[in-house]
GROMACS .gro file of C-alpha atoms in nm:
model
  281
    1MET     CA    1  10.051   4.736   9.278
    2PRO     CA    2  10.255   4.618   9.014
    3GLU     CA    3  10.172   4.292   8.843
    4ARG     CA    4  10.568   4.188   8.861
    5PRO     CA    5  10.834   4.237   9.125
    6VAL     CA    6  11.026   4.527   9.109
    7ALA     CA    7  11.413   4.379   9.099
    8GLU     CA    8  11.617   4.446   9.381
    9ASP     CA    9  11.939   4.547   9.189
   10TRP     CA   10  11.745   4.816   8.954
   11LEU     CA   11  11.605   5.014   9.262
   12ALA     CA   12  11.991   5.037   9.410
   13LEU     CA   13  12.143   5.119   9.012
   14ARG     CA   14  11.850   5.382   9.032
   15GLU     CA   15  11.890   5.539   9.384
   16ALA     CA   16  12.152   5.784   9.306
   17ALA     CA   17  11.970   5.934   9.026
   18ASP     CA   18  11.614   5.951   9.184
   19ALA     CA   19  11.805   6.134   9.508
   20ALA     CA   20  11.962   6.407   9.209
   21ALA     CA   21  11.674   6.426   9.046
   22ARG     CA   22  11.423   6.500   9.345
   23GLU     CA   23  11.632   6.839   9.472
   24ASP     CA   24  11.388   6.974   9.175
   25SER     CA   25  11.118   6.921   9.410
   26ARG     CA   26  11.168   7.115   9.704
   27VAL     CA   27  10.875   7.363   9.619
   28LEU     CA   28  10.671   7.070   9.677
   29LEU     CA   29  10.783   7.024   9.998
   30GLU     CA   30  10.774   7.385  10.100
   31ARG     CA   31  10.403   7.365  10.009
   32LEU     CA   32  10.347   7.062  10.208
   33GLU     CA   33  10.468   7.228  10.458
   34ARG     CA   34  10.271   7.522  10.451
   35HIS     CA   35   9.961   7.305  10.452
   36TRP     CA   36  10.083   7.137  10.754
   37ALA     CA   37  10.122   7.445  10.923
   38ALA     CA   38   9.772   7.558  10.878
   39ALA     CA   39   9.614   7.230  10.951
   40ALA     CA   40   9.766   7.204  11.290
   41PRO     CA   41   9.932   7.552  11.393
   42ALA     CA   42  10.160   7.545  11.671
   43GLY     CA   43   9.989   7.516  12.010
   44ALA     CA   44   9.714   7.341  11.861
   45PRO     CA   45   9.596   6.949  11.934
   46GLY     CA   46   9.847   6.736  11.754
   47ALA     CA   47  10.043   7.000  11.656
   48GLY     CA   48  10.355   6.840  11.790
   49GLU     CA   49  10.261   6.481  11.698
   50PRO     CA   50  10.489   6.262  11.451
   51VAL     CA   51  10.425   6.312  11.111
   52VAL     CA   52  10.273   5.978  11.009
   53VAL     CA   53  10.415   5.900  10.662
   54VAL     CA   54  10.262   5.577  10.438
   55ASP     CA   55  10.501   5.488  10.190
   56LEU     CA   56  10.331   5.281   9.935
   57GLY     CA   57  10.520   5.036   9.721
   58ALA     CA   58  10.813   5.136   9.990
   59GLY     CA   59  11.049   4.885   9.756
   60THR     CA   60  11.404   4.892   9.988
   61GLY     CA   61  11.348   5.224  10.115
   62ALA     CA   62  11.529   5.456   9.917
   63ASN     CA   63  11.208   5.725   9.953
   64ARG     CA   64  11.193   5.712  10.309
   65ALA     CA   65  11.606   5.709  10.277
   66TRP     CA   66  11.587   6.049  10.105
   67LEU     CA   67  11.270   6.243  10.232
   68SER     CA   68  11.303   6.165  10.605
   69SER     CA   69  11.589   6.428  10.631
   70ARG     CA   70  11.358   6.677  10.437
   71LEU     CA   71  11.060   6.664  10.634
   72PRO     CA   72  11.006   6.886  10.927
   73GLY     CA   73  11.008   6.692  11.321
   74PRO     CA   74  10.923   6.373  11.410
   75GLN     CA   75  10.841   6.091  11.174
   76ARG     CA   76  10.633   5.755  11.234
   77TRP     CA   77  10.706   5.560  10.886
   78VAL     CA   78  10.443   5.295  10.751
   79LEU     CA   79  10.602   5.106  10.455
   80LEU     CA   80  10.369   4.898  10.263
   81ASP     CA   81  10.479   4.684   9.980
   82HIS     CA   82  10.375   4.275   9.864
   83ASP     CA   83  10.765   4.208   9.846
   84ASP     CA   84  10.819   4.063  10.215
   85ARG     CA   85  11.188   4.042  10.139
   86LEU     CA   86  11.227   4.427  10.000
   87LEU     CA   87  11.025   4.500  10.284
   88GLU     CA   88  11.254   4.342  10.538
   89GLN     CA   89  11.555   4.516  10.370
   90ALA     CA   90  11.359   4.883  10.417
   91VAL     CA   91  11.263   4.812  10.745
   92ALA     CA   92  11.643   4.705  10.867
   93ALA     CA   93  11.779   5.031  10.656
   94ALA     CA   94  11.510   5.248  10.869
   95ARG     CA   95  11.601   5.080  11.182
   96ALA     CA   96  11.963   5.148  11.184
   97ASP     CA   97  11.891   5.538  11.071
   98GLY     CA   98  11.699   5.539  11.417
   99ALA     CA   99  11.374   5.567  11.238
  100GLU     CA  100  11.017   5.478  11.359
  101VAL     CA  101  10.899   5.241  11.123
  102GLU     CA  102  10.612   5.003  11.069
  103PRO     CA  103  10.614   4.708  10.800
  104VAL     CA  104  10.275   4.657  10.639
  105HIS     CA  105  10.222   4.372  10.375
  106ALA     CA  106  10.016   4.546  10.139
  107GLY     CA  107   9.950   4.772   9.863
  108VAL     CA  108   9.706   5.049   9.731
  109GLU     CA  109   9.416   4.850   9.789
  110GLU     CA  110   9.440   4.842  10.109
  111LEU     CA  111   9.564   5.213  10.161
  112ALA     CA  112   9.210   5.324  10.326
  113ASP     CA  113   9.244   5.043  10.623
  114VAL     CA  114   9.618   5.137  10.678
  115LEU     CA  115   9.497   5.494  10.723
  116ALA     CA  116   9.207   5.423  10.940
  117ARG     CA  117   9.479   5.281  11.164
  118HIS     CA  118   9.701   5.588  11.172
  119PRO     CA  119   9.433   5.908  11.242
  120GLY     CA  120   9.588   6.247  11.339
  121ARG     CA  121   9.601   6.574  11.138
  122ARG     CA  122   9.976   6.521  11.039
  123ARG     CA  123   9.995   6.267  10.780
  124LEU     CA  124  10.125   6.180  10.440
  125VAL     CA  125  10.076   5.953  10.179
  126THR     CA  126  10.396   5.898   9.942
  127CYS     CA  127  10.563   5.701   9.696
  128SER     CA  128  10.875   5.678   9.401
  129ALA     CA  129  10.823   5.564   9.083
  130LEU     CA  130  10.495   5.346   9.122
  131LEU     CA  131  10.235   5.533   8.962
  132ASP     CA  132  10.304   5.412   8.599
  133LEU     CA  133  10.297   5.024   8.738
  134LEU     CA  134   9.935   5.089   8.854
  135THR     CA  135   9.649   5.070   8.676
  136THR     CA  136   9.394   5.358   8.585
  137ALA     CA  137   9.176   5.192   8.821
  138GLN     CA  138   9.424   5.208   9.082
  139ILE     CA  139   9.527   5.540   9.039
  140GLY     CA  140   9.148   5.633   9.062
  141GLN     CA  141   9.102   5.478   9.408
  142LEU     CA  142   9.432   5.615   9.543
  143ALA     CA  143   9.271   5.979   9.420
  144ARG     CA  144   8.970   5.870   9.627
  145VAL     CA  145   9.121   5.752   9.964
  146LEU     CA  146   9.280   6.020   9.936
  147ARG     CA  147   9.042   6.266   9.945
  148ALA     CA  148   8.801   6.077  10.180
  149GLU     CA  149   9.093   6.046  10.421
  150ALA     CA  150   9.187   6.421  10.409
  151VAL     CA  151   9.567   6.358  10.357
  152PRO     CA  152   9.811   6.505  10.115
  153ALA     CA  153  10.022   6.281   9.879
  154LEU     CA  154  10.382   6.294   9.757
  155LEU     CA  155  10.421   6.111   9.451
  156ALA     CA  156  10.752   6.122   9.355
  157LEU     CA  157  10.948   6.010   9.014
  158THR     CA  158  10.670   5.914   8.780
  159VAL     CA  159  10.848   5.864   8.400
  160ASP     CA  160  10.646   6.079   8.147
  161GLY     CA  161  10.807   5.901   7.836
  162GLU     CA  162  11.045   6.193   7.717
  163VAL     CA  163  11.400   6.000   7.676
  164HIS     CA  164  11.663   6.202   7.488
  165LEU     CA  165  11.966   5.986   7.398
  166ASP     CA  166  12.270   6.193   7.266
  167PRO     CA  167  12.413   6.102   7.030
  168PRO     CA  168  12.067   5.993   6.854
  169HIS     CA  169  12.066   5.654   6.693
  170PRO     CA  170  11.800   5.573   6.391
  171LEU     CA  171  11.591   5.288   6.607
  172ASP     CA  172  11.588   5.526   6.916
  173ALA     CA  173  11.219   5.591   6.864
  174ARG     CA  174  11.166   5.265   6.746
  175VAL     CA  175  11.267   5.086   7.031
  176LEU     CA  176  11.195   5.325   7.285
  177GLY     CA  177  10.840   5.368   7.145
  178ALA     CA  178  10.828   4.982   7.200
  179PHE     CA  179  10.904   5.036   7.542
  180GLU     CA  180  10.659   5.265   7.607
  181ASP     CA  181  10.360   5.028   7.439
  182HIS     CA  182  10.500   4.767   7.660
  183GLN     CA  183  10.420   4.990   7.962
  184LYS     CA  184  10.101   5.057   7.886
  185ARG     CA  185   9.996   4.705   7.840
  186GLY     CA  186   9.675   4.588   7.964
  187GLU     CA  187   9.544   4.841   8.191
  188LEU     CA  188   9.860   4.995   8.325
  189ALA     CA  189   9.916   5.372   8.324
  190GLY     CA  190  10.271   5.376   8.188
  191THR     CA  191  10.359   5.712   8.085
  192GLU     CA  192  10.037   5.841   8.133
  193ALA     CA  193  10.028   5.819   8.493
  194VAL     CA  194  10.159   6.136   8.567
  195ALA     CA  195   9.844   6.333   8.396
  196LEU     CA  196   9.569   6.047   8.499
  197THR     CA  197   9.711   6.098   8.891
  198MET     CA  198   9.681   6.458   8.833
  199ASP     CA  199   9.346   6.455   8.672
  200ALA     CA  200   9.186   6.219   8.939
  201LEU     CA  201   9.312   6.409   9.235
  202ARG     CA  202   9.146   6.746   9.064
  203GLU     CA  203   8.816   6.517   9.039
  204GLN     CA  204   8.827   6.446   9.407
  205GLY     CA  205   8.894   6.852   9.450
  206MET     CA  206   9.222   6.815   9.586
  207VAL     CA  207   9.452   7.102   9.540
  208VAL     CA  208   9.732   6.983   9.308
  209ASP     CA  209  10.120   7.102   9.186
  210ALA     CA  210  10.373   6.911   9.015
  211ALA     CA  211  10.751   6.956   8.957
  212PRO     CA  212  10.970   6.805   8.696
  213THR     CA  213  11.223   6.591   8.818
  214PRO     CA  214  11.432   6.476   8.520
  215TRP     CA  215  11.721   6.217   8.524
  216TRP     CA  216  12.045   6.375   8.380
  217VAL     CA  217  12.290   6.065   8.328
  218ALA     CA  218  12.621   6.139   8.169
  219ASP     CA  219  12.947   6.106   8.324
  220GLN     CA  220  12.867   6.067   8.663
  221PRO     CA  221  13.014   5.786   8.881
  222TRP     CA  222  12.705   5.580   8.886
  223ALA     CA  223  12.597   5.640   8.504
  224GLN     CA  224  12.787   5.356   8.366
  225PRO     CA  225  12.580   5.060   8.523
  226LEU     CA  226  12.262   5.225   8.514
  227LEU     CA  227  12.288   5.292   8.176
  228GLU     CA  228  12.364   4.985   8.068
  229ARG     CA  229  12.059   4.813   8.276
  230PHE     CA  230  11.839   5.081   8.137
  231LEU     CA  231  11.918   5.012   7.791
  232ALA     CA  232  11.881   4.650   7.804
  233ASP     CA  233  11.580   4.654   7.980
  234ARG     CA  234  11.419   4.860   7.697
  235ALA     CA  235  11.534   4.623   7.451
  236ASP     CA  236  11.410   4.343   7.633
  237ALA     CA  237  11.089   4.503   7.690
  238ALA     CA  238  11.076   4.610   7.360
  239VAL     CA  239  11.100   4.258   7.210
  240GLU     CA  240  10.865   4.065   7.462
  241HIS     CA  241  10.604   4.345   7.346
  242TYR     CA  242  10.702   4.327   6.976
  243PRO     CA  243  10.888   3.949   6.935
  244GLU     CA  244  10.969   4.107   6.517
  245LEU     CA  245  11.200   4.389   6.702
  246GLU     CA  246  11.383   4.127   6.812
  247PRO     CA  247  11.729   4.195   6.560
  248GLU     CA  248  11.678   4.560   6.579
  249ALA     CA  249  11.676   4.600   6.908
  250HIS     CA  250  11.928   4.330   6.963
  251ALA     CA  251  12.152   4.519   6.700
  252TRP     CA  252  12.016   4.876   6.884
  253LEU     CA  253  12.179   4.773   7.229
  254ARG     CA  254  12.486   4.678   7.083
  255THR     CA  255  12.555   4.992   6.947
  256ARG     CA  256  12.453   5.139   7.278
  257LEU     CA  257  12.668   4.940   7.525
  258VAL     CA  258  12.941   5.057   7.307
  259ASP     CA  259  12.853   5.386   7.352
  260VAL     CA  260  12.825   5.401   7.716
  261ALA     CA  261  13.125   5.209   7.736
  262ARG     CA  262  13.333   5.463   7.560
  263GLY     CA  263  13.188   5.737   7.748
  264ARG     CA  264  13.008   5.924   7.496
  265LEU     CA  265  12.624   5.847   7.593
  266ARG     CA  266  12.437   6.125   7.742
  267ALA     CA  267  12.058   6.051   7.861
  268THR     CA  268  11.745   6.240   7.999
  269VAL     CA  269  11.468   6.068   8.164
  270GLY     CA  270  11.176   6.292   8.185
  271HIS     CA  271  11.053   6.238   8.562
  272ALA     CA  272  10.750   6.413   8.748
  273ASP     CA  273  10.654   6.470   9.150
  274VAL     CA  274  10.291   6.518   9.222
  275LEU     CA  275  10.189   6.722   9.500
  276GLY     CA  276   9.830   6.621   9.600
  277LEU     CA  277   9.676   6.837   9.910
  278PRO     CA  278   9.324   6.822  10.050
  279PRO     CA  279   9.132   7.138  10.025
  280GLU     CA  280   9.118   7.359  10.339
  281ASP     CA  281   8.790   7.361  10.563
   0.00000   0.00000   0.00000
């Protein structure tokens, strides 16, 4: 799981952009529903049971809030996170919606144990904006557990490294490239996470599909605070990784914040959703 806690305010700022982006992933939900229908057809044992949804890195529960109304039938959500404060918020929001929910202080390393405690023919492992924060080893472990348990996975909103800012700035590539290097520090997957995850799932014999789910950030009501935080975080991470970039990164940030304040900055930020299905028997 992430080496650093994910900031609660960042999760709130990105929620509207995430929700809009995920509308492009409905084809994956349709494939998932067909898989469940084949695995537990009407009248078969387990067909009427609630879907058990295990949400890795659940955060404040935005993934559940978006996905629950788009999954068929009754559901039982198991929310996994290492941050108890975020888990409390996620559980409170779920219960306010009338959802059946169980919080678990856990991460990828405990997923096999969690799934063993929740057997059934209609299960799902999901996450949102998590894979790039995992190591290559954790992604491999995730794929092995999914295959061993024969559980489908819907892994949403992983950044792919494609960022386009309009109008362009001469320092865009330098600052954004430094941020990407920061994402890949140590063994973290960073912007390679989508490709690494798809490869790992295929190596386990899973059937894999993906859909692009980019952010389009322009003049929406939520755009300005999101862009301000997005740009500031990139400048800060670039300087953390390459301290010699501080003068350039700060100059870039000042100019970009003026662009945002004047309503003239547009951003496209690439993300992808990945669906992994166990092979049919």
